[in-house]
Structures are given as C-alpha cells and as structure tokens.
Amino acid sequence: MYGFEALTFNIHGGYLEAIVRGHRSGLLTVADYNNLCQCETLDDIKMHLSATEYGPYLQNEPSPLHTTIIVEKCTLKLVDEYKHMLCQATEPLSTFLEYITYGHMIDNVVLIVTGTLHERDVQELLEKCHPLGMFDSIATLAVAQNMRELYRLVLVDTPLAPYFSECITSEDLDDMNIEIMRNTLYKAYLEDFYKFCQKLGGATAEIMSDLLAFEADRRAVNITINSIGTELTRDDRRKLYSNFGLLYPYGHEELAVCEDIDQVRAVMEKYPPYQSIFAKMSYGESQMLDKAFYEEEVKRLCLAFEQQFHYAVFFAYMRLREQEIRNLMWISECVAQNQKSRIHDSVVYMF
Amino acid sequence: MDHLRSEKMSFIQLIMPVESAHRAISYLGELGMLQFKDLNDDKSPFQRTFVNQVKRCGEMSRKLRFFSDQISKAGVTSSACPAFQPGISLEELEVQLAEHEAELLEMNTNSEELRRAYNELLEFKLVLLKAGRLLGSSRNHEIPAERELDENVYSKEKDQESLSLLDQETLSEMSNKAGLRFISGIICKSKALIFERMLFRTTRGNMFFNQAPAEEHVMDPVSGEMVEKIVFVVFFSGEQAKTKILKICEAFGANCYPVPEDTNKQRQMTHEVSSRLSELEATLDAGIRHRNNALASIGSQLWKWTIMVRKEKAVYDTLNMLSFDVTKKCLIGEGWCPIFAKPQIKDALQHATIDSNSQVGIIFHVMDAIESPPTYYRTNRFSHAFQEIIDAYGFVSETVEKIILYMHFCSGQYI
C-alpha cells in the first residue's frame, strides 16, 4: 500500500538506504567547488580532494598528475561503492541497482563497435570503457561485422538482449546505423526500466517515473537537435522517441517535424517545466542547453532525497556522483589548460 | 579529590620568532600537553603559510607507503634498525627517498620485461607438452568404433544435419588435406568456458575444441598473482574461420603458439624452449635477489623514516594553525593546556630557544577565555585503558564528576 512503506521498507532496504544517504552527505558542496576553482595546478586539486572522501583514492598517485588519472580514481570510488551496495542488496533492490548500469553497458557496446569500425586496438578501447558497464564477453564485440552477428555472438548473453528485438537488421555497421542502434537500445532500456518501476509501485514508482520521464524528454530533444540537417527521416526520428514522458504523444508529433532549433524551442515552450529551461537561453544558442538540462536534472535528483523508504535515492545518488565526476573533469581540464575563466561555464553546483 | 575530576585548564598564548618556531612545536609535540586552536580557520588548505612543506611531507609519505607495499608484496622480512645511525634531516631524507624510489621503479620495469619473456616461454613449453598429447589423441583414432572423444563432439549445425562432425575416419582424412587446420594456445581457466562458447558461435559450430589444464601455474605480470591456465587446441577449416578465431583469441587475451604436427619436431622444440627457459630463470632470479636486497635495506629503516615524516607533517600542520605576523616576523599561537603542565611547557620552550640559537625568547602568557576548555584526564598506563572505554561513549565536560571511572575500575576486577 502506498503510504505504509515505513512499516516494512527497513527490513530489507534500511541498511542500504542509510549507506547511500551517508554517501550523499559526502558529495562536494559549493564551498568545495569554490576552493577547487581557485586552484592553480592539478597538485592543488589533489590536495583539496584529499581532504574530501576522495582522499584514499588519490593519495597514492605520484606527482605529475593527469586529468584522466583524477577522473579514473574518482570513478573507481563510485564503482567500489556501487559494488558494495549491489552485493548487500536483495531482490528487488538488486535488480533495480543493475538496471542503473545498463545505460553504461549500452555506451560501452557502442564505444567498442565504433572503435572497431575505425580500426582501433581492442585493448585500448577496453580501457576507455566505463567500469560500471563491463561484462564478460565485451571484448568479442570487435569480431562482429553486422548487427545480427553482434546480437548472436555476444549480446544474447547480456541483460541487453531483450532490447535488441527492435533493431536487428542485416545492414552493416556504420556511424549512422550505430547511432540509431544506440538510441533504439536506450529507448527500449528506458521503457523497460519504467515498466519495472511501475511494477514496484509506491513511492519508488512515483519518483522514478518523474525522473525517467525527464530523461526520456531530454533524450527526445537531444535526438531532435542532433538530427537536424542529417539524413535521418522524420519517421525514423519518431521511432527513436520513448513512449512515455511529458512530451508523449503530442510533443513527439511536433518535435518530429522540427527543422531547426527555434522550432524546437517553440514546441518546448508549451510545456511549463521545460519553458523555464528554454527561457534561460537566448535565441539561436544551443551550447547552454546541455548545462540547463543538467541543472534541471540535478534539481530533481536532489528532491528525490527528501522522501524516505524508496529506491529512487540509489538512482539519484549514482546520477549525482556522475555529475560530480563530470564537474571534476571539467575543472581539472580548465586548470590544466590554464583557462580558468571558463570554469564556471559548465560546473553544475549541487548543494 | 583530584583524580575524580578532569584537570583544570588554562588558555595560553605563545608568541615565537620564526627561527625557533619549528623546534618549539616539535618539543611541545613530544610533551603532548598543549592543544592548539586553529587561528586560520577561514583559509583554504593551500592559502596557508607552510603549504609547500605539507605537500612535501605528503609526497614523502606516499613514497614510504609505496616501499612498504613493495616489501610486503615481495615477502621480504627485514631486521630492525641494525647499527646506530645518526639522525638525518628532512631534506636529506627526501633526496634519499627519491633515489630509492627511482631505483626500485627501474628494477621493477626491468624485471617485468624479463618476467613477460619468461612467461611467454613457459606458456610455449606448456602448450608444447599438452598440445602434443591432444593432437596425438585426435589423430590416432583410425577405428570408427572408438568414441573416446564423444563428449567433445558438437553435432549441431545450422541446418540440423545429424552428421557427427567428427566421424573418426573423416578426421584422419581431413588432417591430411589442407582444409583442416588447428590453432593451439593457452588461456586463463576462468575465461575458458566463455571462450569456447564464443568460438562455437562464431564458426557456427564448425570447429572442434579440445582442452587440458596446464601443469604449472603461470604468474600474471600485471597483478603478480599465480593464475591457472588451460591449454587448448582448436581444429577448424577455412581461411575466414582462422581470422575470426585469431581475433577472438586476441580479444580474450589468449596467447597462441604454433605447435608442429610432427612429434620429433615437438620434442626438439620442447628441448630448445626448456634450455632458454632455464637461462632466463637464472637472470630473473638474480634480478629478484638484487631487488630484495635493496628492499631489505630500505625495510630496516622504514619504520624510523615513517615516524619521522609523520612527526614533521604534524609539526607543519600545527604551524599552519598559527597566525603569521609579517611585520614582527613571529608566529602567534593560542591553545589550552592543563595548569600542572605549565612549568614543563615553559621548560620545553626554553630548550627550543637555546637550541635554535635565537636571540629572542618565546613569550608565554595566560589569557582569559570565553569558551569552555577541552577535557583532559591525567592517566597512567593502567588507567588509560579504562579511560579509553569511557571515551568511547562520549566526552564529558570538565565539571562533571567522573565516578564512572571509579565504578568501572572496581567492576574491572570481575572481568
């Protein structure tokens, strides 16, 4: 029954909810970001981070640091925390936690397939993959030559198998098809995740529906903007939109026929939550759109922590950590390349 | 009674000239009777005065951690500090540590290369040993009735023919034709099952996979652990299948080694490889011995160095808490100390002034404070344990009677 989770949630989920809230309190605050933005070198950044929860992960790195090392170690921390939570979780929380990583799996698959297409070394590509999305036979993706083989050889064993039914074609893999494959897989994944959350019911369903709907809408807008001017037909574009979310179905109809950004803006301004996002941008500008979307996402993710006894806190925590790692990467890059003036362009503050 | 309450504290201020500051703080640290207040609270870590020294200490302690890591990995036990060695200063220590680290890293890289070459030869030898047997057993079956290899037969094909792919007679024919070829190699045991499945799928079942566990464990150069490996032989036909199989081997990190079909040649190769292996082993052993010697010499002094670096870092952290008055070139510190310790503190400061040959003495005077003092209990080695137990439950403020300690002390007799 919705409203009575307090009676039974803590039996199975209490420990992990406490853990995740503890982790959340260790996220970097505005004061930390201010200090980091004032750093002159990467060593200063390392010194600052050693006072935060990232300390044990960075303390053994020798002095000439690289931004990639910082990002790698911070991601390692996230992976450790995730694995700890996963091995302590019971059903259905463990399935929920696994769902969170499928997005990364899709990204890794696409990375390797694209890399193989451009004749890169497999080991090198494996190192660039996100650790949360690794699975056993990922290296064999390099052998596949078309999508059917991809599915038959490798993906049939992975959790991504059911998402493939919509996109098996016999066409060869090229850049355009890979992008379409990525978006089709992601659409199927989001819909599956949505259905799973609805099945869980209660506060989880309510909060996750809101977060996933925002994700679906954001992807719809990004797909539209990225496919303006490419060969993607309107029908193909419409097939890539998810079948839930605020924009479904009427917004999708309108987005499918958009040919430039101003038309997109006109469509989005009819929906109040997105109107505020688009109001921040002046006409014809699309670089700030990413940051505006991130800010909106972070706002909603922080709100997820206001309620207790649901699983959305885990999803929110993982996303917030990823955003934090993105922030750290941006700050490190700006510091390393001496472009401190642009630091504030892309850092999204959380608390 | 005095021992029922915490000590009376007083708030003091120290003004010390820069030359004697470092020494004064280290002597006060040895005494352990003064708690400094952080006067630079609002400053970020890298705006503080002694930030560079703190960074250097951090770097040195990282090197020391690296050494202790290497020592424990190599399993070297070192004796305690051998002879009396004069104390060395921080700068000399820094230089020494940098040298040792460079030396150790170089030795590690060299031995890693040697180890990689050694592993390849070792794997080749294992493959030769086992593959010879696997090849032989696959070829000696002239009689169709012998179904020894049944369990390894994959009889499914795409078009559902029930033809057993490895009719024994056809095998001995095929191996003489150019069509049937094989690839032999070695792979980690953990990946063997997925590897086999992948090969089966890629070649649509048109292959035969035979495997046998390797005799010895091979050391993985990256992680430094011994891994179990499996020797495998894949029989297949066709050029496309070969490229696919090679790609899959590469993807799974399986190393392929060519094994000649003729048993004489196999024996010859095994002989060659064994001799090269023993040469490499000798070189590798020498390298390891050299490295272990270096590690042992570091290890005997490691503890001393660690303590020294820790002390220095603590001193600099404390110095960062003092406020630096640029005009008068002195450091001002404020803190709490128990009243009974005041003469000891004064003594320590006196020593510091003398030892650092400073003209100006350190000024020490008591101030009034608004905030309440921290709690301090004077304990000896016996009562220290009980105090720790009580502290685990929480610190009490100064004026509360600590009858709890008394009760615990009495009940401790029943434990």
mmCIF file with all atom_site columns, C-alpha atoms in Angstrom, chain A residues 192-285:
data_model
loop_
_atom_site.group_PDB
_atom_site.id
_atom_site.type_symbol
_atom_site.label_atom_id
_atom_site.label_alt_id
_atom_site.label_comp_id
_atom_site.label_asym_id
_atom_site.label_entity_id
_atom_site.label_seq_id
_atom_site.pdbx_PDB_ins_code
_atom_site.Cartn_x
_atom_site.Cartn_y
_atom_site.Cartn_z
_atom_site.occupancy
_atom_site.B_iso_or_equiv
_atom_site.pdbx_formal_charge
_atom_site.auth_seq_id
_atom_site.auth_comp_id
_atom_site.auth_asym_id
_atom_site.auth_atom_id
_atom_site.pdbx_PDB_model_num
ATOM 1  C CA . ASP A 1 192 ? 11.781 -1.418 -19.618 1.00 0.00 ? 192 ASP A CA 1
ATOM 2  C CA . PHE A 1 193 ? 13.075 0.440  -16.584 1.00 0.00 ? 193 PHE A CA 1
ATOM 3  C CA . TYR A 1 194 ? 9.885  2.480  -16.478 1.00 0.00 ? 194 TYR A CA 1
ATOM 4  C CA . LYS A 1 195 ? 7.743  -0.634 -16.519 1.00 0.00 ? 195 LYS A CA 1
ATOM 5  C CA . PHE A 1 196 ? 9.855  -2.211 -13.816 1.00 0.00 ? 196 PHE A CA 1
ATOM 6  C CA . CYS A 1 197 ? 9.455  0.816  -11.566 1.00 0.00 ? 197 CYS A CA 1
ATOM 7  C CA . GLN A 1 198 ? 5.718  0.861  -12.162 1.00 0.00 ? 198 GLN A CA 1
ATOM 8  C CA . LYS A 1 199 ? 5.628  -2.743 -11.066 1.00 0.00 ? 199 LYS A CA 1
ATOM 9  C CA . LEU A 1 200 ? 7.466  -1.891 -7.864  1.00 0.00 ? 200 LEU A CA 1
ATOM 10 C CA . GLY A 1 201 ? 4.785  0.629  -7.030  1.00 0.00 ? 201 GLY A CA 1
ATOM 11 C CA . GLY A 1 202 ? 4.644  3.047  -4.155  1.00 0.00 ? 202 GLY A CA 1
ATOM 12 C CA . ALA A 1 203 ? 6.993  5.953  -3.717  1.00 0.00 ? 203 ALA A CA 1
ATOM 13 C CA . THR A 1 204 ? 9.597  4.341  -5.969  1.00 0.00 ? 204 THR A CA 1
ATOM 14 C CA . ALA A 1 205 ? 7.194  4.279  -8.900  1.00 0.00 ? 205 ALA A CA 1
ATOM 15 C CA . GLU A 1 206 ? 6.143  7.857  -8.403  1.00 0.00 ? 206 GLU A CA 1
ATOM 16 C CA . ILE A 1 207 ? 9.584  9.387  -8.060  1.00 0.00 ? 207 ILE A CA 1
ATOM 17 C CA . MET A 1 208 ? 11.264 7.212  -10.665 1.00 0.00 ? 208 MET A CA 1
ATOM 18 C CA . SER A 1 209 ? 8.510  7.922  -13.179 1.00 0.00 ? 209 SER A CA 1
ATOM 19 C CA . ASP A 1 210 ? 9.201  11.576 -12.831 1.00 0.00 ? 210 ASP A CA 1
ATOM 20 C CA . LEU A 1 211 ? 12.963 11.155 -13.186 1.00 0.00 ? 211 LEU A CA 1
ATOM 21 C CA . LEU A 1 212 ? 12.719 8.742  -16.108 1.00 0.00 ? 212 LEU A CA 1
ATOM 22 C CA . ALA A 1 213 ? 10.154 10.900 -17.853 1.00 0.00 ? 213 ALA A CA 1
ATOM 23 C CA . PHE A 1 214 ? 12.541 13.814 -17.671 1.00 0.00 ? 214 PHE A CA 1
ATOM 24 C CA . GLU A 1 215 ? 15.294 11.609 -19.044 1.00 0.00 ? 215 GLU A CA 1
ATOM 25 C CA . ALA A 1 216 ? 13.098 10.467 -21.922 1.00 0.00 ? 216 ALA A CA 1
ATOM 26 C CA . ASP A 1 217 ? 12.090 14.014 -22.772 1.00 0.00 ? 217 ASP A CA 1
ATOM 27 C CA . ARG A 1 218 ? 15.653 15.222 -22.626 1.00 0.00 ? 218 ARG A CA 1
ATOM 28 C CA . ARG A 1 219 ? 16.745 12.491 -24.977 1.00 0.00 ? 219 ARG A CA 1
ATOM 29 C CA . ALA A 1 220 ? 13.927 13.327 -27.341 1.00 0.00 ? 220 ALA A CA 1
ATOM 30 C CA . VAL A 1 221 ? 15.059 16.939 -27.507 1.00 0.00 ? 221 VAL A CA 1
ATOM 31 C CA . ASN A 1 222 ? 18.700 15.947 -27.964 1.00 0.00 ? 222 ASN A CA 1
ATOM 32 C CA . ILE A 1 223 ? 17.858 13.476 -30.712 1.00 0.00 ? 223 ILE A CA 1
ATOM 33 C CA . THR A 1 224 ? 15.849 16.138 -32.481 1.00 0.00 ? 224 THR A CA 1
ATOM 34 C CA . ILE A 1 225 ? 18.549 18.749 -32.255 1.00 0.00 ? 225 ILE A CA 1
ATOM 35 C CA . ASN A 1 226 ? 21.325 16.363 -33.256 1.00 0.00 ? 226 ASN A CA 1
ATOM 36 C CA . SER A 1 227 ? 19.439 15.020 -36.228 1.00 0.00 ? 227 SER A CA 1
ATOM 37 C CA . ILE A 1 228 ? 18.613 18.371 -37.714 1.00 0.00 ? 228 ILE A CA 1
ATOM 38 C CA . GLY A 1 229 ? 20.355 18.505 -41.033 1.00 0.00 ? 229 GLY A CA 1
ATOM 39 C CA . THR A 1 230 ? 21.264 14.801 -41.177 1.00 0.00 ? 230 THR A CA 1
ATOM 40 C CA . GLU A 1 231 ? 19.774 12.095 -43.313 1.00 0.00 ? 231 GLU A CA 1
ATOM 41 C CA . LEU A 1 232 ? 17.558 10.803 -40.557 1.00 0.00 ? 232 LEU A CA 1
ATOM 42 C CA . THR A 1 233 ? 13.987 10.783 -41.832 1.00 0.00 ? 233 THR A CA 1
ATOM 43 C CA . ARG A 1 234 ? 11.090 12.007 -39.775 1.00 0.00 ? 234 ARG A CA 1
ATOM 44 C CA . ASP A 1 235 ? 9.678  8.539  -39.350 1.00 0.00 ? 235 ASP A CA 1
ATOM 45 C CA . ASP A 1 236 ? 12.982 7.208  -38.148 1.00 0.00 ? 236 ASP A CA 1
ATOM 46 C CA . ARG A 1 237 ? 13.216 10.067 -35.743 1.00 0.00 ? 237 ARG A CA 1
ATOM 47 C CA . ARG A 1 238 ? 9.774  9.391  -34.383 1.00 0.00 ? 238 ARG A CA 1
ATOM 48 C CA . LYS A 1 239 ? 10.713 5.761  -33.841 1.00 0.00 ? 239 LYS A CA 1
ATOM 49 C CA . LEU A 1 240 ? 13.523 6.804  -31.547 1.00 0.00 ? 240 LEU A CA 1
ATOM 50 C CA . TYR A 1 241 ? 11.301 8.669  -29.115 1.00 0.00 ? 241 TYR A CA 1
ATOM 51 C CA . SER A 1 242 ? 10.214 6.775  -25.992 1.00 0.00 ? 242 SER A CA 1
ATOM 52 C CA . ASN A 1 243 ? 6.574  6.082  -25.427 1.00 0.00 ? 243 ASN A CA 1
ATOM 53 C CA . PHE A 1 244 ? 6.233  7.774  -22.063 1.00 0.00 ? 244 PHE A CA 1
ATOM 54 C CA . GLY A 1 245 ? 7.037  11.133 -20.618 1.00 0.00 ? 245 GLY A CA 1
ATOM 55 C CA . LEU A 1 246 ? 5.563  14.581 -20.642 1.00 0.00 ? 246 LEU A CA 1
ATOM 56 C CA . LEU A 1 247 ? 6.089  15.011 -24.352 1.00 0.00 ? 247 LEU A CA 1
ATOM 57 C CA . TYR A 1 248 ? 4.311  11.813 -25.309 1.00 0.00 ? 248 TYR A CA 1
ATOM 58 C CA . PRO A 1 249 ? 2.454  11.703 -27.661 1.00 0.00 ? 249 PRO A CA 1
ATOM 59 C CA . TYR A 1 250 ? 1.674  15.193 -28.880 1.00 0.00 ? 250 TYR A CA 1
ATOM 60 C CA . GLY A 1 251 ? 5.044  16.749 -28.213 1.00 0.00 ? 251 GLY A CA 1
ATOM 61 C CA . HIS A 1 252 ? 6.710  13.972 -30.152 1.00 0.00 ? 252 HIS A CA 1
ATOM 62 C CA . GLU A 1 253 ? 4.486  14.617 -33.138 1.00 0.00 ? 253 GLU A CA 1
ATOM 63 C CA . GLU A 1 254 ? 5.562  18.213 -33.166 1.00 0.00 ? 254 GLU A CA 1
ATOM 64 C CA . LEU A 1 255 ? 9.208  17.520 -32.497 1.00 0.00 ? 255 LEU A CA 1
ATOM 65 C CA . ALA A 1 256 ? 9.383  15.022 -35.323 1.00 0.00 ? 256 ALA A CA 1
ATOM 66 C CA . VAL A 1 257 ? 8.750  17.751 -37.887 1.00 0.00 ? 257 VAL A CA 1
ATOM 67 C CA . CYS A 1 258 ? 11.147 20.321 -36.455 1.00 0.00 ? 258 CYS A CA 1
ATOM 68 C CA . GLU A 1 259 ? 13.852 21.503 -38.779 1.00 0.00 ? 259 GLU A CA 1
ATOM 69 C CA . ASP A 1 260 ? 15.768 23.965 -36.627 1.00 0.00 ? 260 ASP A CA 1
ATOM 70 C CA . ILE A 1 261 ? 16.342 24.931 -33.049 1.00 0.00 ? 261 ILE A CA 1
ATOM 71 C CA . ASP A 1 262 ? 13.862 27.744 -32.918 1.00 0.00 ? 262 ASP A CA 1
ATOM 72 C CA . GLN A 1 263 ? 11.078 25.395 -33.894 1.00 0.00 ? 263 GLN A CA 1
ATOM 73 C CA . VAL A 1 264 ? 12.201 23.056 -31.123 1.00 0.00 ? 264 VAL A CA 1
ATOM 74 C CA . ARG A 1 265 ? 12.067 25.915 -28.709 1.00 0.00 ? 265 ARG A CA 1
ATOM 75 C CA . ALA A 1 266 ? 8.583  26.822 -29.839 1.00 0.00 ? 266 ALA A CA 1
ATOM 76 C CA . VAL A 1 267 ? 7.420  23.265 -29.196 1.00 0.00 ? 267 VAL A CA 1
ATOM 77 C CA . MET A 1 268 ? 9.044  23.011 -25.776 1.00 0.00 ? 268 MET A CA 1
ATOM 78 C CA . GLU A 1 269 ? 7.743  26.286 -24.516 1.00 0.00 ? 269 GLU A CA 1
ATOM 79 C CA . LYS A 1 270 ? 4.264  24.863 -24.430 1.00 0.00 ? 270 LYS A CA 1
ATOM 80 C CA . TYR A 1 271 ? 5.272  22.624 -21.531 1.00 0.00 ? 271 TYR A CA 1
ATOM 81 C CA . PRO A 1 272 ? 5.739  24.605 -18.291 1.00 0.00 ? 272 PRO A CA 1
ATOM 82 C CA . PRO A 1 273 ? 8.598  22.613 -16.770 1.00 0.00 ? 273 PRO A CA 1
ATOM 83 C CA . TYR A 1 274 ? 10.671 22.963 -19.915 1.00 0.00 ? 274 TYR A CA 1
ATOM 84 C CA . GLN A 1 275 ? 9.679  26.504 -20.567 1.00 0.00 ? 275 GLN A CA 1
ATOM 85 C CA . SER A 1 276 ? 11.879 27.689 -17.733 1.00 0.00 ? 276 SER A CA 1
ATOM 86 C CA . ILE A 1 277 ? 14.837 25.824 -19.205 1.00 0.00 ? 277 ILE A CA 1
ATOM 87 C CA . PHE A 1 278 ? 14.459 27.296 -22.616 1.00 0.00 ? 278 PHE A CA 1
ATOM 88 C CA . ALA A 1 279 ? 13.782 30.734 -21.237 1.00 0.00 ? 279 ALA A CA 1
ATOM 89 C CA . LYS A 1 280 ? 17.349 30.865 -19.957 1.00 0.00 ? 280 LYS A CA 1
ATOM 90 C CA . MET A 1 281 ? 18.756 30.676 -23.438 1.00 0.00 ? 281 MET A CA 1
ATOM 91 C CA . SER A 1 282 ? 18.665 33.449 -25.903 1.00 0.00 ? 282 SER A CA 1
ATOM 92 C CA . TYR A 1 283 ? 17.592 32.742 -29.439 1.00 0.00 ? 283 TYR A CA 1
ATOM 93 C CA . GLY A 1 284 ? 19.800 30.636 -31.611 1.00 0.00 ? 284 GLY A CA 1
ATOM 94 C CA . GLU A 1 285 ? 22.029 29.415 -28.793 1.00 0.00 ? 285 GLU A CA 1
#
